[in-house]
mmCIF file of C-alpha atoms in Angstrom:
data_model
loop_
_atom_site.group_PDB
_atom_site.id
_atom_site.type_symbol
_atom_site.label_atom_id
_atom_site.label_comp_id
_atom_site.label_asym_id
_atom_site.label_seq_id
_atom_site.Cartn_x
_atom_site.Cartn_y
_atom_site.Cartn_z
ATOM 1 C CA UNK A 1 5.399 -0.981 -20.590
ATOM 2 C CA UNK A 2 4.717 -0.168 -24.206
ATOM 3 C CA UNK A 3 7.265 0.882 -26.750
ATOM 4 C CA UNK A 4 5.961 4.428 -26.779
ATOM 5 C CA UNK A 5 6.934 4.866 -23.112
ATOM 6 C CA UNK A 6 10.535 3.781 -23.543
ATOM 7 C CA UNK A 7 11.116 5.924 -26.607
ATOM 8 C CA UNK A 8 11.629 9.029 -24.491
ATOM 9 C CA UNK A 9 14.422 7.271 -22.525
ATOM 10 C CA UNK A 10 16.033 5.934 -25.685
ATOM 11 C CA UNK A 11 15.924 9.478 -27.113
ATOM 12 C CA UNK A 12 17.264 11.059 -23.946
ATOM 13 C CA UNK A 13 20.218 8.686 -23.710
ATOM 14 C CA UNK A 14 20.940 8.785 -27.426
ATOM 15 C CA UNK A 15 20.088 5.142 -28.024
ATOM 16 C CA UNK A 16 18.051 5.689 -31.194
ATOM 17 C CA UNK A 17 18.847 5.150 -34.845
ATOM 18 C CA UNK A 18 19.014 8.428 -36.819
ATOM 19 C CA UNK A 19 15.715 7.598 -38.549
ATOM 20 C CA UNK A 20 13.975 6.801 -35.228
ATOM 21 C CA UNK A 21 15.384 9.974 -33.710
ATOM 22 C CA UNK A 22 14.034 12.092 -36.570
ATOM 23 C CA UNK A 23 10.602 10.503 -36.262
ATOM 24 C CA UNK A 24 10.582 11.026 -32.484
ATOM 25 C CA UNK A 25 11.515 14.696 -32.846
ATOM 26 C CA UNK A 26 8.587 15.159 -35.230
ATOM 27 C CA UNK A 27 6.318 13.592 -32.585
ATOM 28 C CA UNK A 28 7.731 15.924 -29.948
ATOM 29 C CA UNK A 29 6.722 18.936 -32.012
ATOM 30 C CA UNK A 30 3.182 17.590 -32.332
ATOM 31 C CA UNK A 31 2.675 16.249 -28.764
ATOM 32 C CA UNK A 32 3.105 18.677 -25.845
ATOM 33 C CA UNK A 33 2.693 15.999 -23.178
ATOM 34 C CA UNK A 34 5.521 14.002 -24.697
ATOM 35 C CA UNK A 35 7.658 17.136 -24.741
ATOM 36 C CA UNK A 36 6.952 17.787 -21.038
ATOM 37 C CA UNK A 37 7.802 14.210 -20.151
ATOM 38 C CA UNK A 38 11.088 14.318 -22.022
ATOM 39 C CA UNK A 39 12.073 17.621 -20.420
ATOM 40 C CA UNK A 40 11.178 16.394 -16.945
ATOM 41 C CA UNK A 41 13.198 13.221 -17.397
ATOM 42 C CA UNK A 42 16.081 15.245 -18.829
ATOM 43 C CA UNK A 43 16.058 17.473 -15.753
ATOM 44 C CA UNK A 44 16.356 14.472 -13.409
ATOM 45 C CA UNK A 45 18.975 12.855 -15.611
ATOM 46 C CA UNK A 46 21.071 16.046 -15.531
ATOM 47 C CA UNK A 47 20.907 16.047 -11.738
ATOM 48 C CA UNK A 48 22.186 12.473 -11.725
ATOM 49 C CA UNK A 49 25.069 13.644 -13.867
ATOM 50 C CA UNK A 50 26.310 15.593 -10.843
ATOM 51 C CA UNK A 51 27.130 12.399 -8.977
ATOM 52 C CA UNK A 52 30.860 12.235 -8.545
ATOM 53 C CA UNK A 53 32.841 9.034 -8.615
ATOM 54 C CA UNK A 54 33.954 7.743 -5.223
ATOM 55 C CA UNK A 55 37.582 6.708 -5.022
ATOM 56 C CA UNK A 56 38.467 3.480 -3.286
ATOM 57 C CA UNK A 57 40.857 3.736 -0.316
ATOM 58 C CA UNK A 58 44.541 3.708 -1.255
ATOM 59 C CA UNK A 59 45.354 0.749 0.997
ATOM 60 C CA UNK A 60 42.662 -1.272 -0.776
ATOM 61 C CA UNK A 61 44.262 -0.558 -4.150
ATOM 62 C CA UNK A 62 47.700 -1.417 -2.738
ATOM 63 C CA UNK A 63 46.437 -4.763 -1.458
ATOM 64 C CA UNK A 64 45.058 -5.549 -4.927
ATOM 65 C CA UNK A 65 48.414 -4.701 -6.522
ATOM 66 C CA UNK A 66 50.122 -7.039 -4.052
ATOM 67 C CA UNK A 67 47.625 -9.726 -5.008
ATOM 68 C CA UNK A 68 48.425 -9.201 -8.691
ATOM 69 C CA UNK A 69 52.167 -9.488 -7.935
ATOM 70 C CA UNK A 70 51.668 -12.698 -5.945
ATOM 71 C CA UNK A 71 49.540 -14.173 -8.671
ATOM 72 C CA UNK A 72 52.503 -13.998 -11.019
ATOM 73 C CA UNK A 73 54.835 -15.353 -8.342
ATOM 74 C CA UNK A 74 52.563 -18.285 -7.584
ATOM 75 C CA UNK A 75 52.193 -19.003 -11.291
ATOM 76 C CA UNK A 76 55.958 -19.117 -11.709
ATOM 77 C CA UNK A 77 56.252 -21.329 -8.628
ATOM 78 C CA UNK A 78 53.631 -23.708 -9.951
ATOM 79 C CA UNK A 79 55.434 -23.802 -13.321
ATOM 80 C CA UNK A 80 58.705 -24.846 -11.655
ATOM 81 C CA UNK A 81 56.890 -27.331 -9.444
ATOM 82 C CA UNK A 82 55.237 -28.897 -12.490
ATOM 83 C CA UNK A 83 58.591 -29.094 -14.288
ATOM 84 C CA UNK A 84 60.191 -30.718 -11.227
ATOM 85 C CA UNK A 85 57.404 -33.308 -10.929
ATOM 86 C CA UNK A 86 57.589 -34.079 -14.653
ATOM 87 C CA UNK A 87 61.369 -34.584 -14.460
ATOM 88 C CA UNK A 88 61.047 -36.812 -11.391
ATOM 89 C CA UNK A 89 58.371 -38.879 -13.138
ATOM 90 C CA UNK A 90 60.571 -39.271 -16.230
ATOM 91 C CA UNK A 91 63.564 -40.401 -14.139
ATOM 92 C CA UNK A 92 61.381 -42.898 -12.283
ATOM 93 C CA UNK A 93 59.958 -44.304 -15.531
ATOM 94 C CA UNK A 94 63.476 -44.565 -16.986
ATOM 95 C CA UNK A 95 64.799 -46.378 -13.930
ATOM 96 C CA UNK A 96 61.874 -48.808 -13.816
ATOM 97 C CA UNK A 97 62.134 -49.674 -17.483
ATOM 98 C CA UNK A 98 65.941 -50.100 -17.138
ATOM 99 C CA UNK A 99 65.502 -52.520 -14.244
ATOM 100 C CA UNK A 100 62.898 -54.503 -16.176
ATOM 101 C CA UNK A 101 65.148 -54.671 -19.241
ATOM 102 C CA UNK A 102 68.111 -55.899 -17.190
ATOM 103 C CA UNK A 103 65.910 -58.505 -15.549
ATOM 104 C CA UNK A 104 64.771 -59.812 -18.944
ATOM 105 C CA UNK A 105 68.350 -59.993 -20.236
ATOM 106 C CA UNK A 106 69.410 -62.009 -17.180
ATOM 107 C CA UNK A 107 66.529 -64.451 -17.682
ATOM 108 C CA UNK A 108 67.503 -65.030 -21.287
ATOM 109 C CA UNK A 109 71.176 -65.887 -20.514
ATOM 110 C CA UNK A 110 72.134 -69.485 -21.723
ATOM 111 C CA UNK A 111 73.183 -72.214 -19.208
ATOM 112 C CA UNK A 112 70.443 -71.518 -16.743
ATOM 113 C CA UNK A 113 68.361 -74.448 -17.921
ATOM 114 C CA UNK A 114 66.670 -75.192 -14.601
ATOM 115 C CA UNK A 115 65.085 -71.789 -14.388
ATOM 116 C CA UNK A 116 64.114 -71.912 -18.025
ATOM 117 C CA UNK A 117 62.394 -75.269 -17.576
ATOM 118 C CA UNK A 118 60.512 -73.996 -14.573
ATOM 119 C CA UNK A 119 59.281 -70.941 -16.400
ATOM 120 C CA UNK A 120 58.303 -72.729 -19.564
ATOM 121 C CA UNK A 121 54.940 -74.498 -19.817
ATOM 122 C CA UNK A 122 55.054 -78.236 -19.273
ATOM 123 C CA UNK A 123 53.326 -79.290 -22.463
ATOM 124 C CA UNK A 124 55.536 -77.137 -24.687
ATOM 125 C CA UNK A 125 58.836 -77.938 -23.041
ATOM 126 C CA UNK A 126 60.126 -79.854 -26.017
ATOM 127 C CA UNK A 127 58.368 -78.825 -29.162
ATOM 128 C CA UNK A 128 60.414 -81.171 -31.362
ATOM 129 C CA UNK A 129 59.474 -84.295 -29.434
ATOM 130 C CA UNK A 130 56.632 -86.511 -30.580
ATOM 131 C CA UNK A 131 53.197 -86.421 -29.094
ATOM 132 C CA UNK A 132 53.636 -89.842 -27.477
ATOM 133 C CA UNK A 133 56.719 -88.652 -25.660
ATOM 134 C CA UNK A 134 54.839 -85.669 -24.408
ATOM 135 C CA UNK A 135 52.018 -87.862 -23.212
ATOM 136 C CA UNK A 136 54.354 -90.270 -21.497
ATOM 137 C CA UNK A 137 56.770 -87.879 -19.900
ATOM 138 C CA UNK A 138 54.917 -84.695 -19.165
ATOM 139 C CA UNK A 139 51.288 -85.502 -19.168
ATOM 140 C CA UNK A 140 49.623 -84.240 -16.021
ATOM 141 C CA UNK A 141 46.613 -86.187 -14.873
ATOM 142 C CA UNK A 142 44.944 -84.364 -12.048
ATOM 143 C CA UNK A 143 42.171 -85.875 -9.972
ATOM 144 C CA UNK A 144 39.924 -84.539 -7.284
ATOM 145 C CA UNK A 145 39.322 -86.301 -3.973
ATOM 146 C CA UNK A 146 36.216 -86.270 -1.810
ATOM 147 C CA UNK A 147 37.349 -83.059 -0.168
ATOM 148 C CA UNK A 148 37.563 -81.444 -3.587
ATOM 149 C CA UNK A 149 41.323 -81.139 -3.404
ATOM 150 C CA UNK A 150 43.085 -81.398 -6.722
ATOM 151 C CA UNK A 151 45.891 -83.972 -6.832
ATOM 152 C CA UNK A 152 48.559 -84.398 -9.466
ATOM 153 C CA UNK A 153 49.806 -87.999 -9.433
ATOM 154 C CA UNK A 154 53.314 -87.480 -10.675
ATOM 155 C CA UNK A 155 53.868 -84.356 -8.648
ATOM 156 C CA UNK A 156 52.468 -86.001 -5.563
ATOM 157 C CA UNK A 157 54.804 -88.938 -6.108
ATOM 158 C CA UNK A 158 57.748 -86.628 -6.499
ATOM 159 C CA UNK A 159 56.777 -84.717 -3.422
ATOM 160 C CA UNK A 160 56.419 -87.949 -1.409
ATOM 161 C CA UNK A 161 59.778 -89.198 -2.626
ATOM 162 C CA UNK A 162 61.389 -85.890 -1.735
ATOM 163 C CA UNK A 163 59.825 -86.014 1.721
ATOM 164 C CA UNK A 164 60.998 -89.585 2.436
ATOM 165 C CA UNK A 165 64.480 -88.706 1.178
ATOM 166 C CA UNK A 166 64.704 -85.798 3.532
ATOM 167 C CA UNK A 167 63.529 -87.974 6.497
ATOM 168 C CA UNK A 168 66.111 -90.577 5.578
ATOM 169 C CA UNK A 169 68.850 -87.972 5.307
ATOM 170 C CA UNK A 170 68.012 -86.335 8.606
ATOM 171 C CA UNK A 171 67.824 -89.700 10.399
ATOM 172 C CA UNK A 172 71.179 -90.695 8.890
ATOM 173 C CA UNK A 173 72.737 -87.547 10.265
ATOM 174 C CA UNK A 174 71.590 -88.480 13.750
ATOM 175 C CA UNK A 175 73.715 -91.685 13.750
ATOM 176 C CA UNK A 176 76.899 -91.422 15.806
ATOM 177 C CA UNK A 177 79.978 -93.718 15.620
ATOM 178 C CA UNK A 178 80.223 -96.432 18.290
ATOM 179 C CA UNK A 179 83.031 -95.732 20.740
ATOM 180 C CA UNK A 180 82.376 -98.361 23.426
ATOM 181 C CA UNK A 181 81.262 -101.749 22.037
ATOM 182 C CA UNK A 182 80.460 -103.045 25.556
ATOM 183 C CA UNK A 183 77.868 -100.394 25.998
ATOM 184 C CA UNK A 184 76.085 -101.435 22.848
ATOM 185 C CA UNK A 185 75.630 -104.972 24.076
ATOM 186 C CA UNK A 186 73.544 -103.797 27.038
ATOM 187 C CA UNK A 187 70.898 -102.400 24.817
ATOM 188 C CA UNK A 188 69.163 -105.663 23.948
ATOM 189 C CA UNK A 189 68.966 -106.526 27.622
ATOM 190 C CA UNK A 190 67.318 -103.270 28.448
ATOM 191 C CA UNK A 191 64.870 -103.628 25.659
ATOM 192 C CA UNK A 192 61.277 -103.750 26.836
ATOM 193 C CA UNK A 193 58.700 -104.887 24.452
ATOM 194 C CA UNK A 194 55.400 -103.231 24.931
ATOM 195 C CA UNK A 195 52.102 -103.814 23.266
ATOM 196 C CA UNK A 196 51.258 -106.729 21.020
ATOM 197 C CA UNK A 197 50.668 -107.295 17.376
ATOM 198 C CA UNK B 3 46.906 2.039 -25.392
ATOM 199 C CA UNK B 4 43.545 0.270 -25.356
ATOM 200 C CA UNK B 5 42.291 -1.904 -22.484
ATOM 201 C CA UNK B 6 42.575 -4.952 -24.691
ATOM 202 C CA UNK B 7 46.298 -4.424 -25.231
ATOM 203 C CA UNK B 8 46.918 -3.785 -21.536
ATOM 204 C CA UNK B 9 45.055 -6.960 -20.598
ATOM 205 C CA UNK B 10 47.114 -8.896 -23.128
ATOM 206 C CA UNK B 11 50.367 -7.508 -21.665
ATOM 207 C CA UNK B 12 49.320 -8.433 -18.158
ATOM 208 C CA UNK B 13 48.189 -11.927 -19.078
ATOM 209 C CA UNK B 14 51.002 -12.927 -21.357
ATOM 210 C CA UNK B 15 53.973 -10.927 -20.077
ATOM 211 C CA UNK B 16 53.065 -10.416 -16.409
ATOM 212 C CA UNK B 17 53.270 -6.685 -17.005
ATOM 213 C CA UNK B 18 52.348 -5.130 -13.644
ATOM 214 C CA UNK B 19 52.394 -1.621 -15.062
ATOM 215 C CA UNK B 20 49.703 -2.633 -17.545
ATOM 216 C CA UNK B 21 47.535 -3.904 -14.691
ATOM 217 C CA UNK B 22 48.123 -0.688 -12.724
ATOM 218 C CA UNK B 23 47.033 1.331 -15.747
ATOM 219 C CA UNK B 24 43.869 -0.751 -16.089
ATOM 220 C CA UNK B 25 43.120 -0.200 -12.402
ATOM 221 C CA UNK B 26 43.736 3.532 -12.682
ATOM 222 C CA UNK B 27 41.295 3.773 -15.553
ATOM 223 C CA UNK B 28 38.436 1.856 -13.975
ATOM 224 C CA UNK B 29 38.830 1.554 -10.195
ATOM 225 C CA UNK B 30 36.822 4.675 -9.320
ATOM 226 C CA UNK B 31 33.863 3.731 -11.506
ATOM 227 C CA UNK B 32 33.773 0.132 -10.314
ATOM 228 C CA UNK B 33 34.079 1.228 -6.681
ATOM 229 C CA UNK B 34 31.454 3.956 -7.139
ATOM 230 C CA UNK B 35 29.008 1.479 -8.600
ATOM 231 C CA UNK B 36 29.492 -0.924 -5.673
ATOM 232 C CA UNK B 37 29.374 1.856 -3.114
ATOM 233 C CA UNK B 38 26.242 3.414 -4.600
ATOM 234 C CA UNK B 39 24.480 0.075 -4.488
ATOM 235 C CA UNK B 40 25.586 -0.859 -0.960
ATOM 236 C CA UNK B 41 25.928 2.567 0.708
ATOM 237 C CA UNK B 42 28.435 1.242 3.203
ATOM 238 C CA UNK B 43 32.182 1.844 2.991
ATOM 239 C CA UNK B 44 33.365 -1.339 4.696
ATOM 240 C CA UNK B 45 31.084 -3.638 2.762
ATOM 241 C CA UNK B 46 31.917 -1.805 -0.479
ATOM 242 C CA UNK B 47 35.623 -2.315 0.283
ATOM 243 C CA UNK B 48 35.053 -6.051 0.820
ATOM 244 C CA UNK B 49 33.074 -6.437 -2.388
ATOM 245 C CA UNK B 50 35.604 -4.394 -4.359
ATOM 246 C CA UNK B 51 38.422 -6.594 -3.083
ATOM 247 C CA UNK B 52 36.419 -9.753 -3.781
ATOM 248 C CA UNK B 53 35.774 -8.496 -7.306
ATOM 249 C CA UNK B 54 39.425 -7.845 -8.114
ATOM 250 C CA UNK B 55 40.587 -11.044 -6.431
ATOM 251 C CA UNK B 56 38.312 -12.892 -8.859
ATOM 252 C CA UNK B 57 39.514 -10.724 -11.735
ATOM 253 C CA UNK B 58 43.155 -11.555 -10.989
ATOM 254 C CA UNK B 59 42.709 -15.251 -10.289
ATOM 255 C CA UNK B 60 40.183 -16.039 -13.013
ATOM 256 C CA UNK B 61 41.400 -13.832 -15.821
ATOM 257 C CA UNK B 62 43.351 -16.650 -17.470
ATOM 258 C CA UNK B 63 40.495 -19.159 -17.199
ATOM 259 C CA UNK B 64 37.275 -17.289 -17.796
ATOM 260 C CA UNK B 65 38.008 -14.003 -19.561
ATOM 261 C CA UNK B 66 37.710 -14.145 -23.313
ATOM 262 C CA UNK B 67 39.778 -11.399 -24.927
ATOM 263 C CA UNK B 68 37.142 -10.932 -27.619
ATOM 264 C CA UNK B 69 34.849 -9.187 -25.137
ATOM 265 C CA UNK B 70 35.368 -5.902 -23.336
ATOM 266 C CA UNK B 71 37.494 -6.439 -20.248
ATOM 267 C CA UNK B 72 35.671 -3.828 -18.218
ATOM 268 C CA UNK B 73 32.263 -5.315 -19.072
ATOM 269 C CA UNK B 74 33.570 -8.620 -17.709
ATOM 270 C CA UNK B 75 34.859 -6.891 -14.556
ATOM 271 C CA UNK B 76 31.554 -5.067 -14.104
ATOM 272 C CA UNK B 77 29.671 -8.344 -14.394
ATOM 273 C CA UNK B 78 31.772 -9.763 -11.551
ATOM 274 C CA UNK B 79 31.260 -6.614 -9.466
ATOM 275 C CA UNK B 80 27.525 -6.577 -10.209
ATOM 276 C CA UNK B 81 27.084 -10.265 -9.296
ATOM 277 C CA UNK B 82 29.032 -9.842 -6.045
ATOM 278 C CA UNK B 83 26.967 -6.759 -5.160
ATOM 279 C CA UNK B 84 23.638 -8.389 -5.941
ATOM 280 C CA UNK B 85 24.670 -11.493 -3.979
ATOM 281 C CA UNK B 86 25.352 -9.307 -0.965
ATOM 282 C CA UNK B 87 22.056 -7.410 -1.310
ATOM 283 C CA UNK B 88 20.110 -10.667 -1.582
ATOM 284 C CA UNK B 89 21.854 -12.113 1.456
ATOM 285 C CA UNK B 90 20.929 -8.977 3.385
ATOM 286 C CA UNK B 91 17.324 -9.300 2.246
ATOM 287 C CA UNK B 92 17.215 -12.920 3.425
ATOM 288 C CA UNK B 93 18.593 -11.808 6.775
ATOM 289 C CA UNK B 94 15.875 -9.149 7.055
ATOM 290 C CA UNK B 95 13.199 -11.706 6.123
ATOM 291 C CA UNK B 96 14.291 -14.002 8.939
ATOM 292 C CA UNK B 97 13.991 -11.273 11.545
ATOM 293 C CA UNK B 98 10.821 -9.740 10.194
ATOM 294 C CA UNK B 99 8.523 -11.335 12.760
ATOM 295 C CA UNK B 100 7.162 -9.540 15.837
ATOM 296 C CA UNK B 101 9.789 -9.318 18.572
ATOM 297 C CA UNK B 102 8.301 -10.193 21.957
ATOM 298 C CA UNK B 103 11.152 -8.705 23.949
ATOM 299 C CA UNK B 104 11.195 -5.248 22.441
ATOM 300 C CA UNK B 105 7.490 -5.414 21.516
ATOM 301 C CA UNK B 106 8.235 -4.019 18.074
ATOM 302 C CA UNK B 107 7.441 -5.263 14.620
ATOM 303 C CA UNK B 108 9.709 -5.330 11.568
ATOM 304 C CA UNK B 109 8.810 -1.831 10.403
ATOM 305 C CA UNK B 110 9.508 -0.287 13.786
ATOM 306 C CA UNK B 111 12.919 -1.921 13.887
ATOM 307 C CA UNK B 112 13.910 -0.627 10.441
ATOM 308 C CA UNK B 113 16.703 1.947 10.657
ATOM 309 C CA UNK B 114 15.784 5.557 10.091
ATOM 310 C CA UNK B 115 16.151 6.411 6.410
ATOM 311 C CA UNK B 116 18.328 9.404 7.212
ATOM 312 C CA UNK B 117 20.715 7.282 9.211
ATOM 313 C CA UNK B 118 21.533 5.094 6.221
ATOM 314 C CA UNK B 119 25.036 5.883 5.080
ATOM 315 C CA UNK B 120 25.301 8.756 7.569
ATOM 316 C CA UNK B 121 28.985 8.262 8.248
ATOM 317 C CA UNK B 122 29.738 8.051 4.546
ATOM 318 C CA UNK B 123 27.886 11.294 3.924
ATOM 319 C CA UNK B 124 30.668 13.198 5.653
ATOM 320 C CA UNK B 125 33.235 12.051 3.129
ATOM 321 C CA UNK B 126 31.191 12.973 0.043
ATOM 322 C CA UNK B 127 30.124 16.341 -1.255
ATOM 323 C CA UNK B 128 26.592 17.383 -0.369
ATOM 324 C CA UNK B 129 24.935 16.923 -3.765
ATOM 325 C CA UNK B 130 26.470 13.477 -4.323
ATOM 326 C CA UNK B 131 25.486 12.397 -0.838
ATOM 327 C CA UNK B 132 21.935 13.660 -1.297
ATOM 328 C CA UNK B 133 21.599 12.000 -4.694
ATOM 329 C CA UNK B 134 22.959 8.704 -3.386
ATOM 330 C CA UNK B 135 20.505 8.831 -0.510
ATOM 331 C CA UNK B 136 17.620 9.121 -2.993
ATOM 332 C CA UNK B 137 19.036 6.473 -5.287
ATOM 333 C CA UNK B 138 19.370 4.066 -2.358
ATOM 334 C CA UNK B 139 15.592 4.215 -1.927
ATOM 335 C CA UNK B 140 14.956 2.969 -5.468
ATOM 336 C CA UNK B 141 14.163 -0.701 -6.045
ATOM 337 C CA UNK B 142 17.306 -2.731 -6.665
ATOM 338 C CA UNK B 143 16.623 -3.245 -10.411
ATOM 339 C CA UNK B 144 16.097 0.467 -11.056
ATOM 340 C CA UNK B 145 19.113 1.434 -8.937
ATOM 341 C CA UNK B 146 21.317 -0.950 -10.926
ATOM 342 C CA UNK B 147 20.319 0.563 -14.266
ATOM 343 C CA UNK B 148 20.742 4.140 -13.002
ATOM 344 C CA UNK B 149 24.204 3.494 -11.586
ATOM 345 C CA UNK B 150 25.468 1.506 -14.534
ATOM 346 C CA UNK B 151 24.305 4.194 -16.905
ATOM 347 C CA UNK B 152 25.359 7.261 -14.953
ATOM 348 C CA UNK B 153 28.583 6.036 -13.366
ATOM 349 C CA UNK B 154 29.651 3.832 -16.161
ATOM 350 C CA UNK B 155 27.944 5.343 -19.181
ATOM 351 C CA UNK B 156 27.181 1.791 -20.125
ATOM 352 C CA UNK B 157 24.981 1.397 -23.234
ATOM 353 C CA UNK B 158 21.525 -0.034 -22.497
ATOM 354 C CA UNK B 159 22.328 -3.039 -24.620
ATOM 355 C CA UNK B 160 25.204 -3.929 -22.265
ATOM 356 C CA UNK B 161 23.109 -3.164 -19.175
ATOM 357 C CA UNK B 162 20.457 -5.531 -20.536
ATOM 358 C CA UNK B 163 23.069 -8.259 -21.064
ATOM 359 C CA UNK B 164 24.573 -7.745 -17.630
ATOM 360 C CA UNK B 165 21.241 -7.904 -15.850
ATOM 361 C CA UNK B 166 19.804 -10.681 -18.057
ATOM 362 C CA UNK B 167 16.812 -8.704 -19.307
ATOM 363 C CA UNK B 168 15.681 -7.355 -22.669
ATOM 364 C CA UNK B 169 16.815 -3.909 -23.778
ATOM 365 C CA UNK B 170 13.218 -2.647 -23.548
ATOM 366 C CA UNK B 171 13.030 -3.796 -19.918
ATOM 367 C CA UNK B 172 16.286 -1.981 -19.150
ATOM 368 C CA UNK B 173 14.958 1.207 -20.781
ATOM 369 C CA UNK B 174 11.663 0.826 -18.926
ATOM 370 C CA UNK B 175 13.462 0.455 -15.576
ATOM 371 C CA UNK B 176 15.410 3.625 -16.295
ATOM 372 C CA UNK B 177 12.199 5.498 -17.044
ATOM 373 C CA UNK B 178 10.560 4.364 -13.788
ATOM 374 C CA UNK B 179 13.746 5.214 -11.877
ATOM 375 C CA UNK B 180 13.776 8.778 -13.242
ATOM 376 C CA UNK B 181 10.062 9.210 -12.503
ATOM 377 C CA UNK B 182 10.552 7.948 -8.921
ATOM 378 C CA UNK B 183 13.584 10.163 -8.393
ATOM 379 C CA UNK B 184 11.649 13.182 -9.641
ATOM 380 C CA UNK B 185 8.953 12.495 -7.037
ATOM 381 C CA UNK B 186 11.637 12.275 -4.330
ATOM 382 C CA UNK B 187 13.244 15.542 -5.428
ATOM 383 C CA UNK B 188 9.825 17.236 -5.413
ATOM 384 C CA UNK B 189 9.068 15.924 -1.914
ATOM 385 C CA UNK B 190 12.432 17.104 -0.653
ATOM 386 C CA UNK B 191 11.921 20.505 -2.247
ATOM 387 C CA UNK B 192 8.490 20.729 -0.636
ATOM 388 C CA UNK B 193 9.935 19.859 2.807
ATOM 389 C CA UNK B 194 12.617 22.505 2.453
ATOM 390 C CA UNK B 195 10.013 25.103 1.425
ATOM 391 C CA UNK B 196 7.883 24.256 4.469
ATOM 392 C CA UNK B 197 10.903 24.571 6.775
ATOM 393 C CA UNK B 198 11.627 28.014 5.429
#
């Protein structure tokens, strides 16, 4: 569609600049066909102006008002919910940090040397001691066996010693005082030697 | 009080009276536009409700107070209406093949033109009903421009923005719509003369 065709609509619906409008009106005076077209279109447009607005049903409008009311209610609810969650989160953070702080304070109390020595790294247990002392006392010399298991000599030794101690202690507890010496004499007689060496 | 101020009161101060005033000002035009495009009361009611549900729920997120509130509302109403029309078209396309059972093709199964919106006709005055019947026969693009201009007195610049076309295209569609409507009026007049 060329610009000439849409000018009549722009004129009819008052969508022209004053200068364009003036020019178009001059053309209308010169061109009868253009005048007929504009008048025909105006006639139809005037008929369309008779269309009356259709009202929506009242219940539909009421339901929309209810929706608008609820929107505000739900917004308020969500505001309070957000505030509640934020408060709960703050309390939780406060409690967690309090517990952690208390825990740290307890760890730093003097006189609990065992725990402190466990937590501290082996090589830096005694920073004032000489390097030879460190090497002699705390040096860890791990080795790997054929099964690729790491062994620590000194720890293994300590573990073995602890194990044998516990066996000794438990066996010692099993001993009972002798009440009848005659009974004890029969033991050697009942002794059966089995196997050979 | 201007629309802008009412919208501000509703958004910021939950002023229900402001929202009611906005509805009073625009509800008939928005509903008329939807109804004229759809020509069915129930569907128009659904689309109108869908439109205002979106308006209420999305006003805080998507409406920019710099623009006209009603232009924003009309865009929502227009999109919902066009969505519905396109869905209907797709439905018609699916069932357009020849039906073996009834031995009718698509054109034979089309409802009689006069039966479209027959029950609505009773509620409207005769001239409005007759005009709407003619307008409903226009192509969708032309119908949109006619209704937006005549119901809403929307400037062509805004119609062009709403329908994503140039202003010249919007003006051109209006011209074709008026020419087509004139033909329909002439045909109707001719029929009436023959009946007499």
